[in-house]
Coordinates of C-alpha atoms in Angstrom, one line a residue:
M1 CA 0.0 -0.3 0.1
I2 CA 1.4 3.4 -1.4
E3 CA 1.3 5.7 1.5
I4 CA -0.5 9.3 1.0
K5 CA 1.0 12.2 3.1
D6 CA -1.6 14.4 2.3
S7 CA -3.6 16.0 5.4
N8 CA -6.2 17.3 3.0
V9 CA -6.9 13.8 1.7
D10 CA -8.6 11.1 3.7
V11 CA -7.9 8.0 2.3
T12 CA -9.9 5.9 4.3
L13 CA -13.2 7.7 3.5
I14 CA -12.0 7.5 0.2
M15 CA -11.9 3.9 0.1
E16 CA -14.8 3.5 1.9
E17 CA -16.9 5.5 -0.7
I18 CA -15.4 3.4 -3.2
K19 CA -16.0 0.4 -1.5
K20 CA -19.8 1.5 -0.9
D21 CA -20.1 2.4 -5.0
L22 CA -18.7 -0.9 -5.8
I23 CA -21.5 -3.1 -3.5
E24 CA -24.2 -0.8 -4.9
R25 CA -23.0 -1.9 -8.4
N26 CA -22.8 -5.5 -7.5
I27 CA -19.1 -5.8 -8.1
T28 CA -18.0 -8.6 -6.0
E29 CA -14.2 -8.3 -6.5
D30 CA -12.0 -8.5 -3.7
L31 CA -12.2 -5.0 -2.2
N32 CA -8.2 -5.4 -0.9
D33 CA -7.1 -5.7 -4.3
P34 CA -3.8 -3.7 -4.6
M35 CA -5.1 -2.6 -8.1
I36 CA -8.3 -0.8 -6.1
D37 CA -5.3 0.9 -4.1
L38 CA -3.6 2.1 -7.3
K39 CA -6.7 3.8 -8.4
V40 CA -7.2 5.4 -5.1
L41 CA -3.4 6.7 -5.4
Y42 CA -3.7 8.1 -8.6
S43 CA -7.1 9.8 -7.8
A44 CA -5.5 11.3 -4.7
H45 CA -2.8 12.6 -6.5
G46 CA -5.1 14.3 -9.3
Q47 CA -3.7 12.1 -11.8
T48 CA -6.7 10.7 -13.6
N49 CA -5.7 9.9 -16.8
E50 CA -8.2 7.9 -18.3
D51 CA -5.7 5.7 -20.3
L52 CA -4.3 4.6 -17.0
M53 CA -7.7 3.7 -15.5
E54 CA -9.0 1.8 -18.7
L55 CA -5.7 -0.1 -18.0
L56 CA -6.3 -0.8 -14.9
D57 CA -10.1 -2.0 -15.3
S58 CA -8.9 -4.2 -18.3
N59 CA -6.3 -5.7 -16.0
Q60 CA -8.9 -6.7 -13.4
R61 CA -11.2 -7.9 -16.1
L62 CA -8.3 -10.1 -17.4
N63 CA -7.5 -11.4 -13.9
R64 CA -10.9 -12.8 -13.7
S65 CA -11.2 -14.4 -17.7
W66 CA -7.8 -15.3 -18.1
N67 CA -8.7 -19.3 -17.3
Y68 CA -10.9 -20.8 -19.7
D69 CA -12.5 -24.6 -19.5
S70 CA -12.7 -26.2 -22.7
N71 CA -14.9 -29.0 -21.1
F72 CA -18.2 -27.2 -20.9
E73 CA -21.3 -29.2 -20.9
I74 CA -22.9 -29.9 -24.5
T75 CA -26.7 -29.9 -24.9
S76 CA -29.0 -29.9 -27.7
H77 CA -32.6 -28.3 -28.0
R78 CA -33.7 -31.0 -30.3
R79 CA -36.2 -33.2 -28.4
F80 CA -35.7 -36.8 -30.4
I81 CA -32.4 -36.7 -31.9
G82 CA -31.3 -34.6 -29.3
P83 CA -29.2 -37.4 -27.4
F84 CA -27.9 -38.6 -30.4
I85 CA -26.4 -35.3 -31.4
V86 CA -25.1 -34.8 -27.8
T87 CA -23.4 -38.1 -28.0
A88 CA -22.0 -37.5 -31.5
K89 CA -20.8 -33.8 -30.4
K90 CA -18.9 -35.6 -27.3
V91 CA -17.1 -38.3 -29.3
I92 CA -16.1 -35.7 -31.8
R93 CA -14.7 -33.4 -28.9
K94 CA -12.8 -36.2 -27.7
I95 CA -11.5 -37.3 -31.2
T96 CA -10.6 -33.5 -32.0
R97 CA -9.2 -33.2 -28.3
W98 CA -5.6 -33.8 -29.5
Y99 CA -5.9 -31.0 -31.9
V100 CA -8.0 -28.5 -30.4
G101 CA -6.7 -28.9 -26.9
V102 CA -3.3 -27.7 -27.9
N103 CA -4.8 -24.6 -29.1
F104 CA -6.9 -24.2 -26.0
Q105 CA -4.1 -24.7 -23.7
R106 CA -1.9 -22.4 -25.9
Q107 CA -4.4 -19.9 -25.5
I108 CA -4.8 -20.2 -21.7
D109 CA -1.1 -20.0 -21.1
F110 CA -0.7 -16.9 -23.1
N111 CA -3.5 -15.3 -20.9
A112 CA -1.9 -16.3 -17.8
N113 CA 1.5 -15.3 -18.7
L114 CA -0.1 -11.8 -19.9
V115 CA -2.0 -11.3 -16.5
R116 CA 1.1 -12.6 -14.5
Y117 CA 3.0 -9.8 -16.4
L118 CA 0.7 -7.2 -16.4
N119 CA -0.1 -7.7 -12.7
Q120 CA 3.7 -7.5 -11.8
Q121 CA 3.9 -4.2 -13.5
L122 CA 1.2 -3.0 -12.3
K123 CA 2.4 -3.8 -8.6
S124 CA 5.8 -2.6 -9.5
T125 CA 3.9 0.9 -10.6
Q126 CA 2.3 0.6 -7.1
T127 CA 5.2 -0.1 -4.8
N128 CA 8.0 2.4 -7.4
P129 CA 6.0 5.0 -8.7
H130 CA 7.5 6.6 -11.7
S131 CA 7.0 10.0 -13.2
E132 CA 4.1 11.0 -15.0
K133 CA 6.3 10.6 -18.3
E134 CA 7.6 7.3 -17.4
R135 CA 4.2 6.1 -16.6
M136 CA 3.2 7.1 -19.8
N137 CA 6.0 5.4 -21.7
F138 CA 5.1 2.4 -19.6
I139 CA 1.5 2.6 -20.6
N140 CA 2.7 3.2 -24.1
K141 CA 4.5 0.0 -24.2
L142 CA 1.7 -1.7 -22.1
D143 CA -0.6 -0.6 -25.2
E144 CA 2.0 -2.0 -27.8
K145 CA 2.4 -5.4 -26.2
Q146 CA -1.5 -5.4 -25.7
A147 CA -2.1 -4.6 -29.2
K148 CA 0.4 -7.5 -30.4
L149 CA -1.6 -9.7 -27.8
V150 CA -4.9 -8.6 -29.1
Y151 CA -3.8 -9.4 -32.6
Q152 CA -2.5 -12.9 -31.4
N153 CA -5.5 -13.3 -29.6
N154 CA -7.7 -12.5 -32.9
T155 CA -5.4 -15.2 -35.1
L156 CA -6.1 -17.6 -32.4
T157 CA -9.6 -16.7 -32.5
Q158 CA -9.9 -17.3 -36.1
E159 CA -8.4 -20.6 -36.0
L160 CA -10.4 -21.8 -33.3
Q161 CA -13.8 -20.3 -35.6
K162 CA -12.2 -22.8 -37.9
L163 CA -12.1 -25.3 -35.6
T164 CA -15.7 -24.7 -34.6
A165 CA -16.7 -24.7 -38.3
K166 CA -15.0 -27.9 -39.1
I167 CA -16.8 -29.4 -35.6
A168 CA -20.1 -28.3 -36.8
T169 CA -19.3 -29.7 -40.5
L170 CA -18.5 -33.0 -38.5
E171 CA -21.6 -33.0 -36.3
S172 CA -23.8 -32.3 -39.5
Q173 CA -22.1 -35.4 -41.3
A174 CA -22.6 -37.2 -37.6
E175 CA -26.1 -36.7 -38.0
M176 CA -26.3 -37.8 -41.5
V177 CA -24.0 -40.8 -40.7
K178 CA -26.7 -41.5 -37.6
T179 CA -29.7 -41.1 -40.1
V180 CA -28.4 -43.5 -42.5
S181 CA -27.2 -46.0 -40.1
D182 CA -30.7 -46.0 -38.2
K183 CA -32.4 -46.7 -41.7
F184 CA -29.5 -49.7 -42.3
E185 CA -30.4 -50.9 -39.0
K186 CA -34.1 -50.8 -39.7
Q187 CA -33.6 -52.5 -43.2
V188 CA -31.5 -54.9 -41.5
A189 CA -34.2 -55.9 -38.6
I190 CA -36.7 -56.2 -41.7
M191 CA -34.6 -58.5 -43.2
N192 CA -33.8 -60.7 -40.3
E193 CA -37.5 -60.9 -39.2
S194 CA -38.1 -62.1 -42.8
L195 CA -35.3 -64.5 -42.8
Q196 CA -36.6 -65.9 -39.3
R197 CA -40.1 -66.4 -41.0
L198 CA -38.6 -68.0 -43.8
T199 CA -36.3 -70.0 -41.7
E200 CA -39.6 -70.9 -39.4
E201 CA -41.7 -72.0 -42.4
R202 CA -38.9 -73.8 -43.9
N203 CA -38.5 -76.0 -40.5
N204 CA -42.2 -76.5 -40.5
D205 CA -42.4 -77.6 -44.3
L206 CA -39.5 -80.1 -43.4
F207 CA -41.2 -81.2 -40.3
K208 CA -44.4 -81.8 -42.4
V209 CA -42.4 -84.0 -45.0
S210 CA -40.4 -85.8 -42.0
Q211 CA -44.1 -87.0 -40.9
I212 CA -45.7 -87.7 -43.9
N213 CA -42.4 -89.7 -44.1
S214 CA -42.6 -91.5 -41.5
N215 CA -46.4 -92.2 -41.9
M216 CA -45.6 -93.6 -44.8
I217 CA -43.0 -95.9 -43.9
Q218 CA -45.2 -96.8 -41.0
Q219 CA -47.7 -97.8 -43.4
F220 CA -45.8 -99.6 -45.6
N221 CA -44.2 -101.3 -42.8
H222 CA -48.0 -102.4 -41.7
L223 CA -48.7 -103.5 -45.1
Q224 CA -46.0 -105.5 -45.5
A225 CA -46.6 -107.4 -42.2
V226 CA -50.2 -107.5 -43.3
A227 CA -49.0 -109.1 -46.9
N228 CA -46.8 -111.7 -44.9
I229 CA -49.9 -113.1 -43.4
H230 CA -51.7 -113.0 -46.2
N231 CA -48.8 -115.0 -47.9
H232 CA -48.9 -117.6 -45.2
Q233 CA -52.6 -118.0 -44.9
L234 CA -52.1 -118.6 -48.7
K235 CA -49.7 -121.3 -47.7
N236 CA -51.7 -123.0 -45.0
M237 CA -54.8 -123.2 -47.3
Q238 CA -52.5 -124.8 -49.9
Q239 CA -51.4 -127.6 -47.5
N240 CA -54.7 -128.2 -46.4
Q241 CA -55.7 -129.6 -49.3
P242 CA -57.3 -133.6 -48.7
G243 CA -54.0 -134.8 -50.0
N244 CA -51.9 -133.5 -47.3
I245 CA -53.9 -134.3 -44.5
Q246 CA -51.4 -137.5 -43.5
E247 CA -48.7 -134.8 -43.2
R248 CA -50.3 -133.7 -40.1
I249 CA -50.8 -137.0 -38.3
G250 CA -47.9 -139.0 -40.1
N251 CA -47.6 -141.7 -42.5
D252 CA -48.4 -144.5 -40.2
S253 CA -51.8 -143.7 -39.6
E254 CA -52.4 -146.5 -37.3
T255 CA -49.5 -145.6 -35.2
S256 CA -50.4 -141.8 -35.4
E257 CA -54.2 -142.1 -34.4
K258 CA -53.1 -143.7 -31.2
T259 CA -50.4 -141.2 -30.3
Y260 CA -52.1 -138.2 -31.5
F261 CA -53.5 -135.6 -29.0
D262 CA -56.1 -133.2 -30.1
Y263 CA -55.1 -130.1 -28.6
F264 CA -57.7 -127.7 -30.2
E265 CA -60.7 -130.4 -29.2
F266 CA -59.1 -130.4 -26.0
E267 CA -58.9 -126.3 -25.8
E268 CA -62.9 -126.3 -27.0
Q269 CA -64.0 -128.8 -24.0
Y270 CA -62.0 -127.0 -21.2
R271 CA -60.7 -123.6 -22.1
G272 CA -64.2 -122.0 -22.2
P273 CA -66.5 -120.2 -24.4
R274 CA -64.9 -117.6 -26.7
E275 CA -66.8 -114.8 -25.2
M276 CA -65.7 -115.3 -21.6
I277 CA -62.2 -115.2 -22.9
K278 CA -62.9 -112.0 -24.7
G279 CA -64.3 -110.9 -21.7
K280 CA -61.1 -111.6 -19.5
Q281 CA -58.9 -110.1 -22.5
S282 CA -60.5 -107.0 -23.0
Q283 CA -58.6 -105.9 -19.9
Y284 CA -55.7 -105.4 -22.5
L285 CA -57.3 -102.9 -24.7
K286 CA -55.9 -99.9 -22.5
Y287 CA -52.3 -100.6 -23.5
W288 CA -53.2 -100.2 -27.2
N289 CA -55.9 -97.6 -27.2
K290 CA -55.1 -95.6 -30.6
P291 CA -55.6 -97.0 -34.3
N292 CA -53.1 -97.6 -37.0
L293 CA -51.2 -99.8 -34.3
L294 CA -49.8 -103.3 -35.4
V295 CA -49.8 -106.5 -32.7
L296 CA -48.6 -109.9 -32.9
D297 CA -50.7 -112.5 -30.9
I298 CA -48.4 -115.2 -30.4
G299 CA -50.2 -118.3 -29.8
C300 CA -53.6 -116.9 -31.1
G301 CA -55.4 -120.1 -30.2
R302 CA -59.2 -120.0 -31.6
G303 CA -58.5 -116.2 -32.1
E304 CA -60.5 -114.5 -29.3
F305 CA -57.9 -111.5 -28.6
T306 CA -57.2 -111.2 -32.4
E307 CA -60.7 -110.7 -33.0
L308 CA -61.1 -108.3 -29.9
L309 CA -58.1 -106.0 -31.4
N310 CA -59.9 -106.2 -34.9
E311 CA -63.2 -104.9 -33.3
T312 CA -61.5 -101.8 -31.7
G313 CA -59.2 -101.1 -35.2
I314 CA -55.9 -102.3 -34.6
D315 CA -54.4 -105.0 -37.0
T316 CA -52.6 -107.8 -35.7
I317 CA -50.5 -110.6 -36.8
S318 CA -51.9 -114.0 -35.4
I319 CA -49.7 -117.1 -35.3
D320 CA -49.8 -120.6 -33.8
L321 CA -47.9 -123.9 -33.8
N322 CA -51.6 -125.7 -34.0
K323 CA -52.5 -126.0 -37.1
D324 CA -56.4 -126.9 -36.3
A325 CA -56.1 -123.6 -34.4
V326 CA -55.1 -121.6 -37.5
D327 CA -57.9 -123.1 -39.9
F328 CA -60.3 -122.5 -37.0
C329 CA -59.2 -118.9 -37.5
N330 CA -59.2 -118.7 -41.1
R331 CA -62.5 -120.4 -41.3
I332 CA -64.0 -117.5 -39.2
G333 CA -62.6 -114.6 -40.8
I334 CA -59.4 -114.5 -39.1
P335 CA -55.9 -114.6 -40.9
A336 CA -53.8 -116.6 -38.9
V337 CA -50.2 -118.0 -39.7
H338 CA -49.2 -121.5 -38.9
G339 CA -46.0 -121.6 -37.6
D340 CA -43.0 -121.2 -35.0
A341 CA -43.7 -117.7 -33.7
L342 CA -40.2 -117.2 -32.6
V343 CA -38.9 -117.8 -36.0
Y344 CA -41.5 -115.5 -37.4
L345 CA -40.9 -113.0 -34.8
K346 CA -37.1 -112.9 -36.0
Q347 CA -37.8 -112.4 -39.5
L348 CA -39.4 -109.2 -38.5
D349 CA -38.0 -105.8 -39.2
D350 CA -36.6 -104.0 -35.6
D351 CA -39.1 -101.4 -34.4
S352 CA -41.8 -102.4 -36.7
I353 CA -44.8 -103.5 -34.1
D354 CA -46.4 -101.7 -31.2
G355 CA -47.3 -104.8 -29.3
V356 CA -46.7 -108.3 -28.4
F357 CA -49.1 -110.6 -26.7
L358 CA -48.8 -113.8 -25.4
G359 CA -52.5 -115.4 -24.0
Q360 CA -51.3 -118.6 -22.0
V361 CA -48.4 -119.5 -23.5
I362 CA -45.0 -119.0 -21.6
E363 CA -46.0 -121.6 -19.3
H364 CA -45.4 -124.2 -21.9
L365 CA -41.9 -123.1 -22.8
T366 CA -38.7 -123.5 -21.4
L367 CA -36.8 -120.9 -19.5
E368 CA -34.3 -120.4 -22.5
Q369 CA -37.2 -119.9 -24.8
I370 CA -38.9 -117.4 -22.6
L371 CA -35.7 -115.4 -22.4
E372 CA -35.4 -115.5 -26.3
V373 CA -38.8 -114.2 -26.7
A374 CA -38.6 -111.5 -24.4
Q375 CA -35.2 -110.3 -25.9
V376 CA -36.2 -110.7 -29.6
A377 CA -39.5 -109.1 -28.9
Y378 CA -37.6 -105.9 -27.3
Q379 CA -36.0 -105.5 -31.1
K380 CA -39.2 -105.4 -33.0
L381 CA -41.0 -103.6 -30.7
R382 CA -41.6 -99.5 -31.4
K383 CA -40.7 -97.0 -28.6
D384 CA -43.6 -97.6 -26.2
G385 CA -44.8 -100.8 -27.4
W386 CA -45.8 -103.2 -24.9
F387 CA -45.0 -106.8 -24.0
I388 CA -47.9 -108.6 -22.3
A389 CA -47.6 -112.3 -21.2
E390 CA -50.8 -114.0 -19.6
T391 CA -50.0 -117.1 -17.4
P392 CA -51.5 -119.3 -14.4
N393 CA -50.6 -117.9 -11.1
P394 CA -48.5 -120.4 -9.2
M395 CA -48.7 -118.4 -5.9
S396 CA -52.2 -119.7 -5.9
L397 CA -52.0 -123.4 -5.3
S398 CA -55.9 -124.2 -6.0
I399 CA -54.6 -123.9 -10.0
F400 CA -52.2 -127.5 -9.6
A401 CA -55.5 -129.2 -8.3
Q402 CA -58.1 -127.7 -11.0
S403 CA -56.2 -126.6 -14.1
F404 CA -52.3 -126.6 -14.6
Y405 CA -51.7 -130.1 -14.7
L406 CA -55.1 -130.7 -16.6
D407 CA -53.3 -129.5 -19.9
P408 CA -50.5 -131.9 -20.5
T409 CA -48.4 -130.0 -22.7
H410 CA -47.5 -127.3 -20.0
T411 CA -43.8 -127.4 -19.1
K412 CA -43.7 -125.7 -15.8
P413 CA -45.5 -122.7 -13.9
V414 CA -43.9 -119.1 -14.3
H415 CA -43.4 -117.1 -10.7
P416 CA -44.9 -113.6 -11.1
F417 CA -41.6 -112.1 -9.9
T418 CA -39.5 -114.2 -12.1
A419 CA -42.0 -113.0 -15.0
K420 CA -41.0 -109.3 -13.7
F421 CA -37.3 -110.1 -13.4
I422 CA -37.0 -111.0 -16.9
L423 CA -38.9 -108.3 -18.5
E424 CA -36.8 -106.0 -16.0
S425 CA -33.5 -107.8 -17.3
K426 CA -34.2 -107.4 -20.9
G427 CA -34.4 -103.6 -20.9
Y428 CA -38.3 -103.1 -20.5
K429 CA -39.8 -100.4 -18.2
D430 CA -42.6 -99.7 -16.2
V431 CA -43.0 -103.4 -15.6
E432 CA -46.2 -104.6 -13.8
L433 CA -48.2 -107.4 -12.4
Q434 CA -51.8 -108.0 -12.5
Y435 CA -53.7 -110.9 -11.0
F436 CA -57.0 -111.6 -12.1
S437 CA -59.3 -114.9 -12.2
P438 CA -60.5 -115.1 -8.8
N439 CA -61.2 -118.7 -7.4
E440 CA -65.1 -119.9 -6.6
E441 CA -66.5 -118.2 -3.3
R442 CA -67.8 -121.5 -2.1
L443 CA -63.9 -123.3 -1.7
I444 CA -62.7 -120.2 0.4
V445 CA -63.0 -120.8 4.0
P446 CA -65.2 -118.2 5.6
A447 CA -64.2 -116.0 8.9
L448 CA -65.0 -117.3 12.2
K449 CA -67.6 -115.3 14.3
L450 CA -67.4 -115.9 18.3
E451 CA -68.8 -114.3 21.5
H452 CA -67.0 -111.1 22.6
E453 CA -64.9 -113.0 25.2
N454 CA -63.3 -115.3 22.4
E455 CA -62.9 -112.0 20.1
D456 CA -59.1 -112.4 19.8
T457 CA -59.0 -115.8 19.4
A458 CA -61.6 -115.3 16.5
N459 CA -59.3 -112.4 14.9
R460 CA -56.3 -114.8 15.0
F461 CA -57.9 -117.7 13.8
N462 CA -59.7 -115.4 10.7
E463 CA -56.1 -113.8 9.8
T464 CA -54.6 -117.1 9.7
I465 CA -57.9 -118.4 7.4
S466 CA -57.1 -115.1 5.1
I467 CA -53.7 -115.9 4.6
M468 CA -54.5 -119.6 3.8
N469 CA -57.3 -118.6 1.1
E470 CA -54.9 -116.3 -0.5
F471 CA -52.1 -119.0 -0.7
I472 CA -54.4 -121.3 -1.5
F473 CA -57.4 -120.0 -3.4
G474 CA -55.7 -117.0 -4.6
K475 CA -56.3 -115.5 -8.0
Q476 CA -55.6 -118.3 -10.6
D477 CA -54.1 -116.0 -13.5
Y478 CA -51.9 -113.2 -13.5
F479 CA -50.2 -111.3 -16.6
V480 CA -47.0 -109.2 -16.5
A481 CA -46.6 -106.1 -18.8
G482 CA -43.6 -104.1 -19.8
K483 CA -42.7 -101.2 -22.2
K484 CA -40.1 -100.8 -24.5

């Protein structure tokens, strides 16, 4: 602060008035700025050179505005594409920062050096005032330097304007690119949608063709199997001429008649009426409950099950080793094949039939034959096709006295758990056992009824009798079913 030794000048009062005037004008600069003191100093001495005062004002403005921040916020007034324009401008600013930023920094450095220099000069003027002439020379030099700086600043401003114009051009091009990109994306989306629709239509067409081919193959296999039935039937009819009757009973008619066992007549007498057998076998229809299926009926006998399936629209291949049974089926309109079922089964294509049924057959076979039939049938069945075997139930001892040994062709009974194990070991799934054909009520021992004091004894007796009834007079037949 420069000391003014003049009793007529109240510096404090002058400063207070100046501060008051600055406050009224909303000027918020630091009121202790040495530049203000310098103004007061010259005013006190009556030195109110307008150029000097203007220089001091310019110096204060330079102190406030020399530092310029190029990272100003980018905005856009456009409602819909505004965000894209702002993004594009930010990208362009980032891309051009290496070039524009250098010029901005040069400008800032230049401004800082200029302000620093002016501050130092003005401060030196405040602490070491010169004569009016020296001050004027100093101010003139400052004017010259300022003119040069103004020229350089104008040059930089022109370069900045050029860069701004280039940036505006790039922004316009970016908007055009964005518009073209949007159109291209829409076209790509439309093309992708069309391609997806065409692909779906093509896949649907291929699936339909595949289904048609599968149905045609299935129908062809079915027709081929039916044709085989008719071929076998034709051969049987040719072999059934009067000249071939001796082939069935042998060349020595006298010896053959003595040893021949008429199994068909035996079944006619002891098996029971056909309608009763069909009633029992109707329980198997739930396993083949849709059309266009093909089931092999092994040991078809008098054709009860074949006829039952045909009535529900299911095709069958019926085969039996007994020629009289085959002839009977053919006479009543049921095409049946005479021959060995296992041999015939092996001739079929794999995955060509939907079911294999053996009604009262496995008790005639050896263990090796049962295992082989189950194995070959698994190969010939289609997926989800059923293998079902019905046979006498050896867990009911009454069958041995009533029916099992009545048939001299029976080999031995097959325990239900053994049958279930065989199917499971051959790969069948969902294997189940079902028991049927209950004994007559008159054979079952009734429960004992006693007075209250003997109730416990009666309960124990009745429980034992119930077990014995099940063990001796349980259901006489069972079937085992397994799915491929």
